[in-house]
């Protein structure tokens, strides 16, 4: 029996140690240093899934808000504004470009019945045209002063409010549209009852019937008139104005041509008639 007491004490000690160990393991989840979420966050258990779900919900919420918030809160980028049509400068006429004005003396690109400018830009010629019409404005290049067999560039105001550049060929008194259009960098506007446009055209082109070389001199035909559904109709005046001499693209002139309303008193014959009538009235009848 002398050996039984130490053995019993040893067994009792082991039992106490085991009880203390169970108590420590059972109380560890409530310890402040223990990981939250059920103690399994490091092993992909429910605690870890809950934290992941919270992060995903936050991301999804922020994404939906940024995608569908009103324009007032988060305006989306808009396209850059289109450059407005630059007004035609008449101060350059006769200096850096040639001009032709038809209408009232002293008129400009916004007040003349018809206005045309031209200038060389590299291998191109830039034309600007404007006329007092809501339909179309055009210039023709002719070897004589008559319509027929002429290369014509026209700016047409269509039913959608756009101004487009067209290429025509005069057949007698009528203009036939040609599919081959040499115009580029075209722009146009209809504003204040006027059709105004600007475009470039190559200086040198292969010779053909409907397209002339602009490095040669030509008589310029000036015309404008109404349009129906984007198609030109007969010009406004029976006899459209024509340049009195051939115009060279290499010579910048500032040409003024009085319209019919201002030609009456500028004619030498009319002036002579007025002087004779005045003299008659002053002297009286015999």
Coordinates of C-alpha atoms in Angstrom, one line a residue, residues 27-276:
X27 CA -13.4 30.1 -22.4
X28 CA -11.0 31.1 -25.3
X29 CA -13.8 32.2 -27.8
X30 CA -14.8 34.9 -25.4
X31 CA -11.3 36.2 -24.9
X32 CA -10.7 39.7 -26.2
X33 CA -7.7 38.6 -28.2
X34 CA -9.6 35.8 -30.0
X35 CA -10.6 36.5 -33.7
X36 CA -14.2 37.6 -34.2
X37 CA -16.7 35.9 -36.4
X38 CA -16.9 32.5 -34.7
X39 CA -13.2 31.8 -34.5
X40 CA -12.9 30.3 -38.0
X41 CA -12.0 33.4 -40.1
X42 CA -8.6 32.0 -41.0
X43 CA -10.0 28.8 -42.6
X44 CA -12.7 30.2 -45.0
X45 CA -15.5 29.3 -42.5
X46 CA -18.8 31.2 -42.1
X47 CA -17.1 34.2 -40.4
X48 CA -14.8 34.7 -43.4
X49 CA -17.7 34.5 -45.8
X50 CA -19.7 37.1 -43.9
X51 CA -16.8 39.6 -44.1
X52 CA -16.4 38.9 -47.9
X53 CA -20.2 39.3 -48.4
X54 CA -20.1 42.7 -46.7
X55 CA -17.2 43.9 -48.9
X56 CA -19.0 42.7 -52.1
X57 CA -22.2 44.5 -51.1
X58 CA -20.4 47.7 -50.5
X59 CA -18.7 47.5 -53.9
X60 CA -21.9 46.6 -55.7
X61 CA -23.7 49.5 -54.1
X62 CA -21.0 52.0 -55.0
X63 CA -20.9 50.7 -58.6
X64 CA -24.6 50.9 -59.1
X65 CA -24.7 54.4 -57.6
X66 CA -21.9 55.7 -59.9
X67 CA -23.6 54.1 -62.9
X68 CA -27.1 55.3 -62.4
X69 CA -26.9 58.5 -60.4
X70 CA -28.6 61.5 -62.0
X71 CA -26.7 63.9 -64.3
X72 CA -27.0 66.6 -61.7
X73 CA -24.9 64.5 -59.3
X74 CA -22.4 62.9 -61.7
X75 CA -22.6 64.5 -65.2
X76 CA -21.2 62.2 -67.9
X77 CA -18.6 63.7 -70.3
X78 CA -20.1 65.4 -73.4
X79 CA -18.8 65.8 -76.9
X80 CA -16.8 69.0 -77.5
X81 CA -18.8 71.8 -79.1
X82 CA -18.7 72.2 -82.9
X83 CA -16.8 75.2 -84.0
X84 CA -19.2 77.9 -85.2
X85 CA -19.0 79.1 -88.8
X86 CA -16.4 81.8 -89.0
X87 CA -17.7 85.0 -90.6
X88 CA -16.3 86.1 -94.0
X89 CA -13.8 88.9 -93.6
X90 CA -14.1 91.6 -96.3
X91 CA -11.2 93.6 -94.9
X92 CA -8.9 91.0 -96.6
X93 CA -10.4 91.7 -100.1
X94 CA -7.8 92.8 -102.6
X95 CA -5.0 92.0 -100.2
X96 CA -4.9 88.3 -99.2
X97 CA -7.9 87.2 -101.3
X98 CA -9.9 88.2 -104.2
X99 CA -13.5 89.3 -103.9
X100 CA -16.6 90.0 -106.0
X101 CA -19.5 92.0 -104.7
X102 CA -22.8 92.4 -106.4
X103 CA -25.5 94.7 -104.9
X104 CA -25.6 98.0 -103.2
X105 CA -22.4 100.1 -103.2
X106 CA -20.4 99.5 -100.0
X107 CA -22.1 96.2 -99.2
X108 CA -20.2 93.3 -97.6
X109 CA -20.6 89.5 -97.3
X110 CA -23.7 89.9 -95.2
X111 CA -25.5 92.6 -97.1
X112 CA -24.6 92.2 -100.8
X113 CA -27.1 90.4 -103.0
X114 CA -24.2 88.1 -103.9
X115 CA -20.7 87.8 -102.5
X116 CA -17.7 85.7 -103.6
X117 CA -14.1 85.4 -102.4
X118 CA -11.2 83.2 -103.5
X119 CA -7.7 82.6 -102.3
X120 CA -4.9 80.0 -102.8
X121 CA -4.0 77.7 -99.9
X122 CA -1.2 75.4 -101.0
X123 CA -2.5 73.2 -103.8
X124 CA -6.1 74.3 -103.1
X125 CA -8.3 77.2 -103.8
X126 CA -10.6 78.3 -101.0
X127 CA -14.0 79.8 -102.0
X128 CA -16.5 81.7 -99.8
X129 CA -19.9 82.4 -101.1
X130 CA -23.0 84.2 -99.7
X131 CA -26.3 85.3 -101.2
X132 CA -29.6 86.8 -100.1
X133 CA -31.6 83.6 -100.5
X134 CA -32.9 80.7 -98.6
X135 CA -32.1 78.2 -101.4
X136 CA -28.7 78.1 -103.1
X137 CA -25.8 80.1 -104.2
X138 CA -23.3 79.2 -106.9
X139 CA -20.3 80.2 -109.0
X140 CA -19.6 79.0 -112.6
X141 CA -16.3 78.9 -114.5
X142 CA -16.8 79.7 -118.2
X143 CA -14.7 80.2 -121.2
X144 CA -17.2 82.8 -122.5
X145 CA -19.8 85.0 -120.8
X146 CA -22.7 82.6 -121.6
X147 CA -24.3 79.8 -119.7
X148 CA -23.8 76.3 -121.2
X149 CA -21.0 73.8 -120.8
X150 CA -19.7 75.3 -117.6
X151 CA -18.2 73.9 -114.4
X152 CA -20.3 75.0 -111.4
X153 CA -19.9 74.8 -107.7
X154 CA -23.1 75.4 -105.6
X155 CA -24.0 75.5 -102.0
X156 CA -27.6 74.3 -101.4
X157 CA -29.7 74.7 -98.3
X158 CA -31.8 71.6 -97.8
X159 CA -35.0 70.9 -95.9
X160 CA -33.0 69.7 -92.8
X161 CA -31.4 73.1 -92.4
X162 CA -28.0 71.9 -93.7
X163 CA -25.9 73.7 -96.4
X164 CA -24.1 71.2 -98.6
X165 CA -21.7 71.7 -101.4
X166 CA -22.6 70.3 -104.8
X167 CA -20.9 70.0 -108.2
X168 CA -22.9 70.9 -111.3
X169 CA -22.4 71.1 -115.1
X170 CA -24.5 73.6 -117.1
X171 CA -26.4 72.0 -119.9
X172 CA -27.9 75.0 -121.7
X173 CA -29.7 77.0 -119.1
X174 CA -30.0 74.1 -116.6
X175 CA -27.5 72.6 -114.1
X176 CA -27.0 68.9 -114.0
X177 CA -25.5 67.5 -110.8
X178 CA -22.2 65.6 -111.2
X179 CA -21.4 62.8 -108.8
X180 CA -17.7 63.6 -108.8
X181 CA -17.4 66.4 -106.3
X182 CA -14.0 68.1 -106.0
X183 CA -15.0 70.1 -102.9
X184 CA -13.4 69.3 -99.5
X185 CA -13.3 70.9 -96.0
X186 CA -16.8 72.2 -96.7
X187 CA -18.9 74.1 -94.3
X188 CA -22.0 76.1 -94.6
X189 CA -24.8 77.9 -92.7
X190 CA -28.2 79.4 -93.3
X191 CA -28.7 82.4 -91.1
X192 CA -30.6 85.7 -91.3
X193 CA -32.1 84.7 -94.6
X194 CA -28.8 84.1 -96.3
X195 CA -27.0 81.0 -97.5
X196 CA -23.2 81.2 -96.8
X197 CA -20.6 78.5 -97.4
X198 CA -16.9 77.9 -97.5
X199 CA -15.0 75.0 -99.3
X200 CA -11.7 74.1 -100.9
X201 CA -11.1 72.7 -104.3
X202 CA -7.9 71.5 -106.0
X203 CA -6.0 74.0 -108.1
X204 CA -4.9 71.4 -110.6
X205 CA -7.1 68.7 -111.8
X206 CA -7.1 66.2 -114.8
X207 CA -8.7 67.9 -117.8
X208 CA -12.2 66.7 -118.4
X209 CA -15.4 68.2 -119.7
X210 CA -17.1 68.9 -116.3
X211 CA -14.0 70.0 -114.3
X212 CA -11.8 72.9 -115.2
X213 CA -8.2 73.8 -114.1
X214 CA -8.4 76.8 -111.8
X215 CA -4.8 77.8 -112.6
X216 CA -6.3 79.1 -115.9
X217 CA -8.3 82.3 -116.1
X218 CA -12.1 82.0 -116.5
X219 CA -15.1 84.2 -116.7
X220 CA -17.0 83.9 -113.4
X221 CA -20.8 83.4 -113.5
X222 CA -22.7 84.3 -110.4
X223 CA -26.1 82.9 -109.6
X224 CA -28.5 82.2 -106.7
X225 CA -32.1 81.2 -106.2
X226 CA -34.7 79.0 -104.4
X227 CA -34.4 75.3 -103.7
X228 CA -37.1 72.6 -103.4
X229 CA -36.3 69.6 -101.2
X230 CA -32.6 70.3 -101.5
X231 CA -32.7 70.6 -105.3
X232 CA -31.9 73.9 -107.0
X233 CA -34.5 75.7 -109.2
X234 CA -34.2 78.5 -111.7
X235 CA -32.1 81.5 -110.5
X236 CA -33.7 84.6 -109.1
X237 CA -32.9 87.0 -112.0
X238 CA -33.3 86.3 -115.7
X239 CA -29.7 87.4 -116.5
X240 CA -27.3 86.5 -113.7
X241 CA -24.3 88.7 -113.4
X242 CA -21.0 87.8 -115.1
X243 CA -17.5 89.2 -114.5
X244 CA -16.6 91.7 -117.3
X245 CA -13.2 90.1 -117.6
X246 CA -11.5 86.7 -117.0
X247 CA -10.5 86.3 -113.4
X248 CA -7.1 84.9 -112.5
X249 CA -6.7 82.9 -109.2
X250 CA -3.2 84.5 -109.0
X251 CA -4.5 88.0 -108.9
X252 CA -6.4 89.2 -105.8
X253 CA -8.9 91.8 -107.0
X254 CA -11.7 93.6 -105.2
X255 CA -14.5 93.8 -107.8
X256 CA -17.8 95.6 -107.2
X257 CA -20.7 95.1 -109.6
X258 CA -23.8 97.3 -108.9
X259 CA -27.1 95.4 -108.9
X260 CA -29.8 96.4 -111.3
X261 CA -31.4 98.8 -108.9
X262 CA -28.1 100.8 -108.7
X263 CA -27.2 100.6 -112.4
X264 CA -29.8 103.1 -113.6
X265 CA -27.9 106.3 -112.7
X266 CA -24.4 104.9 -113.2
X267 CA -25.0 104.3 -116.9
X268 CA -23.3 107.1 -119.1
X269 CA -26.4 107.1 -121.4
X270 CA -28.7 107.6 -118.4
X271 CA -26.5 110.4 -117.0
X272 CA -26.6 112.2 -120.4
X273 CA -30.3 111.8 -120.6
X274 CA -30.7 113.2 -117.1
X275 CA -28.5 116.2 -118.0
X276 CA -30.5 116.9 -121.2

